[in-house]
């Protein structure tokens, strides 16, 4: 579970990227975080993960405050950023072992997890190669694997499907569904509204730092008294704002 309580963030002391945001991402749901470019999505995610400090308010992951107990809070989640271009000089296997070391994953357990994840993402043959030689999609896969190596209960994924081929994209969506079916949490942002419509149990829409909607798609359709697609309702909500 992720609890965001009255969180604000400004840049240069003027521009409010996030304004008094209150949001609860419960267990057992795939939760989509949607908004136009510059809406405050990435800023919110960076505050949840502790990359940025909030100006005010508090964020808790599984009841642990990212502000008061940052190390303990960070152990609760796996995070996939919006760019996979990191640690490029490491080999794939070196990167996964590095991530496993950070999260204190025992050697016998990490070997099993690496093998399982590599098989699911069809990356076994490339683990001995440097990440800089990988395609964008392969880099996305290795970052996903690194984020999941410690089997976190909370997944925080920023545009996780970008660059993935159709099979890997299907695999990740299947894994997301498996994760929440065991009572755990998936929180992800995406610009691909058709994907969000198919796999999300709940969505939140943010624009100009303000939360415009949070609920199920059925609740959104009830609000609009229509059976429109998520894309059309999203455009109406954000354009009206």
PDB file of N, CA and C in Angstrom, residues 72-134:
ATOM      1  N   UNK A  72      14.302   1.861   5.219  1.00  0.00           N
ATOM      2  CA  UNK A  72      13.283   0.840   5.449  1.00  0.00           C
ATOM      3  C   UNK A  72      12.156   0.948   4.423  1.00  0.00           C
ATOM      4  N   UNK A  73      11.771   2.189   4.101  1.00  0.00           N
ATOM      5  CA  UNK A  73      10.700   2.400   3.123  1.00  0.00           C
ATOM      6  C   UNK A  73      11.112   1.900   1.741  1.00  0.00           C
ATOM      7  N   UNK A  74      12.365   2.159   1.367  1.00  0.00           N
ATOM      8  CA  UNK A  74      12.831   1.776   0.036  1.00  0.00           C
ATOM      9  C   UNK A  74      12.952   0.271  -0.131  1.00  0.00           C
ATOM     10  N   UNK A  75      13.065  -0.458   0.969  1.00  0.00           N
ATOM     11  CA  UNK A  75      13.107  -1.916   0.896  1.00  0.00           C
ATOM     12  C   UNK A  75      11.744  -2.508   0.546  1.00  0.00           C
ATOM     13  N   UNK A  76      10.693  -1.686   0.683  1.00  0.00           N
ATOM     14  CA  UNK A  76       9.331  -2.173   0.462  1.00  0.00           C
ATOM     15  C   UNK A  76       8.957  -2.255  -1.018  1.00  0.00           C
ATOM     16  N   UNK A  77       9.701  -1.536  -1.874  1.00  0.00           N
ATOM     17  CA  UNK A  77       9.255  -1.446  -3.270  1.00  0.00           C
ATOM     18  C   UNK A  77      10.380  -1.736  -4.258  1.00  0.00           C
ATOM     19  N   UNK A  78       9.952  -2.046  -5.485  1.00  0.00           N
ATOM     20  CA  UNK A  78      10.844  -2.113  -6.629  1.00  0.00           C
ATOM     21  C   UNK A  78      10.452  -1.003  -7.571  1.00  0.00           C
ATOM     22  N   UNK A  79      11.441  -0.274  -8.084  1.00  0.00           N
ATOM     23  CA  UNK A  79      11.168   0.922  -8.892  1.00  0.00           C
ATOM     24  C   UNK A  79      11.803   0.798 -10.267  1.00  0.00           C
ATOM     25  N   UNK A  80      10.996   1.034 -11.295  1.00  0.00           N
ATOM     26  CA  UNK A  80      11.484   1.088 -12.671  1.00  0.00           C
ATOM     27  C   UNK A  80      11.316   2.517 -13.167  1.00  0.00           C
ATOM     28  N   UNK A  81      12.430   3.245 -13.409  1.00  0.00           N
ATOM     29  CA  UNK A  81      12.335   4.632 -13.866  1.00  0.00           C
ATOM     30  C   UNK A  81      11.906   4.716 -15.324  1.00  0.00           C
ATOM     31  N   UNK A  82      11.679   5.942 -15.800  1.00  0.00           N
ATOM     32  CA  UNK A  82      11.197   6.108 -17.171  1.00  0.00           C
ATOM     33  C   UNK A  82      12.315   6.003 -18.207  1.00  0.00           C
ATOM     34  N   UNK A  83      13.564   5.860 -17.766  1.00  0.00           N
ATOM     35  CA  UNK A  83      14.677   5.645 -18.697  1.00  0.00           C
ATOM     36  C   UNK A  83      15.510   4.464 -18.215  1.00  0.00           C
ATOM     37  N   UNK A  84      15.801   3.504 -19.104  1.00  0.00           N
ATOM     38  CA  UNK A  84      16.583   2.333 -18.697  1.00  0.00           C
ATOM     39  C   UNK A  84      18.086   2.498 -18.922  1.00  0.00           C
ATOM     40  N   UNK A  85      18.523   3.704 -19.271  1.00  0.00           N
ATOM     41  CA  UNK A  85      19.929   3.918 -19.625  1.00  0.00           C
ATOM     42  C   UNK A  85      20.772   4.180 -18.381  1.00  0.00           C
ATOM     43  N   UNK A  86      21.113   3.109 -17.682  1.00  0.00           N
ATOM     44  CA  UNK A  86      21.911   3.230 -16.462  1.00  0.00           C
ATOM     45  C   UNK A  86      22.842   2.032 -16.332  1.00  0.00           C
ATOM     46  N   UNK A  87      23.981   2.246 -15.647  1.00  0.00           N
ATOM     47  CA  UNK A  87      24.969   1.186 -15.410  1.00  0.00           C
ATOM     48  C   UNK A  87      25.330   0.461 -16.707  1.00  0.00           C
ATOM     49  N   UNK A  88      25.540   1.231 -17.765  1.00  0.00           N
ATOM     50  CA  UNK A  88      25.689   0.647 -19.094  1.00  0.00           C
ATOM     51  C   UNK A  88      26.963  -0.182 -19.252  1.00  0.00           C
ATOM     52  N   UNK A  89      27.979   0.084 -18.430  1.00  0.00           N
ATOM     53  CA  UNK A  89      29.240  -0.652 -18.574  1.00  0.00           C
ATOM     54  C   UNK A  89      29.210  -2.009 -17.867  1.00  0.00           C
ATOM     55  N   UNK A  90      28.205  -2.227 -17.044  1.00  0.00           N
ATOM     56  CA  UNK A  90      28.073  -3.521 -16.383  1.00  0.00           C
ATOM     57  C   UNK A  90      27.478  -4.547 -17.344  1.00  0.00           C
ATOM     58  N   UNK A  91      27.849  -5.795 -17.132  1.00  0.00           N
ATOM     59  CA  UNK A  91      27.167  -6.873 -17.842  1.00  0.00           C
ATOM     60  C   UNK A  91      25.808  -7.091 -17.177  1.00  0.00           C
ATOM     61  N   UNK A  92      24.880  -7.679 -17.916  1.00  0.00           N
ATOM     62  CA  UNK A  92      23.537  -7.890 -17.370  1.00  0.00           C
ATOM     63  C   UNK A  92      23.554  -8.616 -16.041  1.00  0.00           C
ATOM     64  N   UNK A  93      24.338  -9.696 -15.966  1.00  0.00           N
ATOM     65  CA  UNK A  93      24.400 -10.485 -14.734  1.00  0.00           C
ATOM     66  C   UNK A  93      25.055  -9.693 -13.600  1.00  0.00           C
ATOM     67  N   UNK A  94      26.060  -8.877 -13.923  1.00  0.00           N
ATOM     68  CA  UNK A  94      26.701  -8.037 -12.911  1.00  0.00           C
ATOM     69  C   UNK A  94      25.701  -7.046 -12.325  1.00  0.00           C
ATOM     70  N   UNK A  95      24.876  -6.473 -13.197  1.00  0.00           N
ATOM     71  CA  UNK A  95      23.870  -5.522 -12.731  1.00  0.00           C
ATOM     72  C   UNK A  95      22.860  -6.199 -11.796  1.00  0.00           C
ATOM     73  N   UNK A  96      22.406  -7.379 -12.165  1.00  0.00           N
ATOM     74  CA  UNK A  96      21.422  -8.087 -11.341  1.00  0.00           C
ATOM     75  C   UNK A  96      22.017  -8.480  -9.992  1.00  0.00           C
ATOM     76  N   UNK A  97      23.273  -8.904  -9.983  1.00  0.00           N
ATOM     77  CA  UNK A  97      23.926  -9.230  -8.712  1.00  0.00           C
ATOM     78  C   UNK A  97      24.149  -7.985  -7.866  1.00  0.00           C
ATOM     79  N   UNK A  98      24.441  -6.865  -8.519  1.00  0.00           N
ATOM     80  CA  UNK A  98      24.584  -5.588  -7.819  1.00  0.00           C
ATOM     81  C   UNK A  98      23.271  -5.216  -7.127  1.00  0.00           C
ATOM     82  N   UNK A  99      22.155  -5.342  -7.840  1.00  0.00           N
ATOM     83  CA  UNK A  99      20.855  -5.030  -7.257  1.00  0.00           C
ATOM     84  C   UNK A  99      20.514  -6.011  -6.136  1.00  0.00           C
ATOM     85  N   UNK A 100      20.860  -7.283  -6.327  1.00  0.00           N
ATOM     86  CA  UNK A 100      20.604  -8.287  -5.293  1.00  0.00           C
ATOM     87  C   UNK A 100      21.438  -8.000  -4.038  1.00  0.00           C
ATOM     88  N   UNK A 101      22.661  -7.514  -4.228  1.00  0.00           N
ATOM     89  CA  UNK A 101      23.505  -7.138  -3.083  1.00  0.00           C
ATOM     90  C   UNK A 101      22.886  -5.991  -2.295  1.00  0.00           C
ATOM     91  N   UNK A 102      22.370  -4.998  -3.005  1.00  0.00           N
ATOM     92  CA  UNK A 102      21.758  -3.840  -2.348  1.00  0.00           C
ATOM     93  C   UNK A 102      20.612  -4.273  -1.436  1.00  0.00           C
ATOM     94  N   UNK A 103      19.827  -5.240  -1.914  1.00  0.00           N
ATOM     95  CA  UNK A 103      18.644  -5.675  -1.164  1.00  0.00           C
ATOM     96  C   UNK A 103      18.893  -6.930  -0.326  1.00  0.00           C
ATOM     97  N   UNK A 104      20.166  -7.315  -0.177  1.00  0.00           N
ATOM     98  CA  UNK A 104      20.528  -8.452   0.684  1.00  0.00           C
ATOM     99  C   UNK A 104      19.806  -9.740   0.299  1.00  0.00           C
ATOM    100  N   UNK A 105      19.717  -9.989  -1.002  1.00  0.00           N
ATOM    101  CA  UNK A 105      19.110 -11.242  -1.459  1.00  0.00           C
ATOM    102  C   UNK A 105      20.149 -12.354  -1.353  1.00  0.00           C
ATOM    103  N   UNK A 106      19.867 -13.425  -0.609  1.00  0.00           N
ATOM    104  CA  UNK A 106      20.834 -14.516  -0.457  1.00  0.00           C
ATOM    105  C   UNK A 106      21.241 -15.110  -1.812  1.00  0.00           C
ATOM    106  N   UNK A 107      22.489 -15.556  -1.906  1.00  0.00           N
ATOM    107  CA  UNK A 107      23.036 -16.024  -3.187  1.00  0.00           C
ATOM    108  C   UNK A 107      22.228 -17.169  -3.786  1.00  0.00           C
ATOM    109  N   UNK A 108      21.813 -18.134  -2.953  1.00  0.00           N
ATOM    110  CA  UNK A 108      21.074 -19.270  -3.496  1.00  0.00           C
ATOM    111  C   UNK A 108      19.695 -18.841  -4.010  1.00  0.00           C
ATOM    112  N   UNK A 109      19.098 -17.839  -3.365  1.00  0.00           N
ATOM    113  CA  UNK A 109      17.778 -17.357  -3.769  1.00  0.00           C
ATOM    114  C   UNK A 109      17.870 -16.484  -5.012  1.00  0.00           C
ATOM    115  N   UNK A 110      18.917 -15.635  -5.088  1.00  0.00           N
ATOM    116  CA  UNK A 110      19.036 -14.744  -6.242  1.00  0.00           C
ATOM    117  C   UNK A 110      19.261 -15.528  -7.535  1.00  0.00           C
ATOM    118  N   UNK A 111      20.015 -16.621  -7.443  1.00  0.00           N
ATOM    119  CA  UNK A 111      20.263 -17.424  -8.651  1.00  0.00           C
ATOM    120  C   UNK A 111      18.958 -17.947  -9.228  1.00  0.00           C
ATOM    121  N   UNK A 112      18.088 -18.419  -8.356  1.00  0.00           N
ATOM    122  CA  UNK A 112      16.783 -18.933  -8.786  1.00  0.00           C
ATOM    123  C   UNK A 112      15.931 -17.817  -9.383  1.00  0.00           C
ATOM    124  N   UNK A 113      15.945 -16.654  -8.732  1.00  0.00           N
ATOM    125  CA  UNK A 113      15.130 -15.537  -9.221  1.00  0.00           C
ATOM    126  C   UNK A 113      15.648 -14.998 -10.548  1.00  0.00           C
ATOM    127  N   UNK A 114      16.973 -14.891 -10.671  1.00  0.00           N
ATOM    128  CA  UNK A 114      17.556 -14.407 -11.929  1.00  0.00           C
ATOM    129  C   UNK A 114      17.190 -15.351 -13.066  1.00  0.00           C
ATOM    130  N   UNK A 115      17.300 -16.633 -12.812  1.00  0.00           N
ATOM    131  CA  UNK A 115      16.965 -17.623 -13.838  1.00  0.00           C
ATOM    132  C   UNK A 115      15.490 -17.538 -14.233  1.00  0.00           C
ATOM    133  N   UNK A 116      14.637 -17.397 -13.244  1.00  0.00           N
ATOM    134  CA  UNK A 116      13.202 -17.322 -13.507  1.00  0.00           C
ATOM    135  C   UNK A 116      12.845 -16.066 -14.298  1.00  0.00           C
ATOM    136  N   UNK A 117      13.387 -14.912 -13.866  1.00  0.00           N
ATOM    137  CA  UNK A 117      13.089 -13.650 -14.549  1.00  0.00           C
ATOM    138  C   UNK A 117      13.676 -13.639 -15.963  1.00  0.00           C
ATOM    139  N   UNK A 118      14.898 -14.144 -16.107  1.00  0.00           N
ATOM    140  CA  UNK A 118      15.536 -14.183 -17.424  1.00  0.00           C
ATOM    141  C   UNK A 118      14.757 -15.071 -18.387  1.00  0.00           C
ATOM    142  N   UNK A 119      14.218 -16.163 -17.878  1.00  0.00           N
ATOM    143  CA  UNK A 119      13.407 -17.043 -18.727  1.00  0.00           C
ATOM    144  C   UNK A 119      12.119 -16.351 -19.144  1.00  0.00           C
ATOM    145  N   UNK A 120      11.488 -15.662 -18.214  1.00  0.00           N
ATOM    146  CA  UNK A 120      10.209 -15.011 -18.531  1.00  0.00           C
ATOM    147  C   UNK A 120      10.392 -13.879 -19.544  1.00  0.00           C
ATOM    148  N   UNK A 121      11.502 -13.157 -19.427  1.00  0.00           N
ATOM    149  CA  UNK A 121      11.751 -12.041 -20.345  1.00  0.00           C
ATOM    150  C   UNK A 121      12.653 -12.426 -21.520  1.00  0.00           C
ATOM    151  N   UNK A 122      12.990 -13.715 -21.623  1.00  0.00           N
ATOM    152  CA  UNK A 122      13.802 -14.237 -22.726  1.00  0.00           C
ATOM    153  C   UNK A 122      15.113 -13.454 -22.869  1.00  0.00           C
ATOM    154  N   UNK A 123      15.828 -13.341 -21.756  1.00  0.00           N
ATOM    155  CA  UNK A 123      17.071 -12.572 -21.737  1.00  0.00           C
ATOM    156  C   UNK A 123      18.265 -13.415 -21.275  1.00  0.00           C
ATOM    157  N   UNK A 124      18.063 -14.698 -21.113  1.00  0.00           N
ATOM    158  CA  UNK A 124      19.110 -15.575 -20.570  1.00  0.00           C
ATOM    159  C   UNK A 124      20.407 -15.504 -21.374  1.00  0.00           C
ATOM    160  N   UNK A 125      20.301 -15.490 -22.700  1.00  0.00           N
ATOM    161  CA  UNK A 125      21.496 -15.541 -23.552  1.00  0.00           C
ATOM    162  C   UNK A 125      22.282 -14.233 -23.546  1.00  0.00           C
ATOM    163  N   UNK A 126      21.680 -13.144 -23.030  1.00  0.00           N
ATOM    164  CA  UNK A 126      22.342 -11.832 -23.086  1.00  0.00           C
ATOM    165  C   UNK A 126      22.924 -11.393 -21.747  1.00  0.00           C
ATOM    166  N   UNK A 127      22.778 -12.205 -20.704  1.00  0.00           N
ATOM    167  CA  UNK A 127      23.213 -11.780 -19.376  1.00  0.00           C
ATOM    168  C   UNK A 127      24.729 -11.596 -19.282  1.00  0.00           C
ATOM    169  N   UNK A 128      25.477 -12.254 -20.163  1.00  0.00           N
ATOM    170  CA  UNK A 128      26.928 -12.106 -20.159  1.00  0.00           C
ATOM    171  C   UNK A 128      27.427 -10.928 -20.969  1.00  0.00           C
ATOM    172  N   UNK A 129      26.519 -10.196 -21.615  1.00  0.00           N
ATOM    173  CA  UNK A 129      26.891  -9.032 -22.443  1.00  0.00           C
ATOM    174  C   UNK A 129      26.738  -7.740 -21.647  1.00  0.00           C
ATOM    175  N   UNK A 130      27.491  -6.721 -22.061  1.00  0.00           N
ATOM    176  CA  UNK A 130      27.373  -5.415 -21.403  1.00  0.00           C
ATOM    177  C   UNK A 130      26.044  -4.767 -21.767  1.00  0.00           C
ATOM    178  N   UNK A 131      25.474  -4.046 -20.818  1.00  0.00           N
ATOM    179  CA  UNK A 131      24.161  -3.427 -21.031  1.00  0.00           C
ATOM    180  C   UNK A 131      24.219  -2.395 -22.156  1.00  0.00           C
ATOM    181  N   UNK A 132      25.392  -1.764 -22.363  1.00  0.00           N
ATOM    182  CA  UNK A 132      25.495  -0.767 -23.424  1.00  0.00           C
ATOM    183  C   UNK A 132      25.305  -1.376 -24.820  1.00  0.00           C
ATOM    184  N   UNK A 133      25.460  -2.703 -24.919  1.00  0.00           N
ATOM    185  CA  UNK A 133      25.247  -3.367 -26.210  1.00  0.00           C
ATOM    186  C   UNK A 133      23.783  -3.770 -26.408  1.00  0.00           C
ATOM    187  N   UNK A 134      22.969  -3.612 -25.374  1.00  0.00           N
ATOM    188  CA  UNK A 134      21.557  -4.005 -25.448  1.00  0.00           C
ATOM    189  C   UNK A 134      20.746  -3.006 -26.274  1.00  0.00           C
TER     190      UNK A 134
END
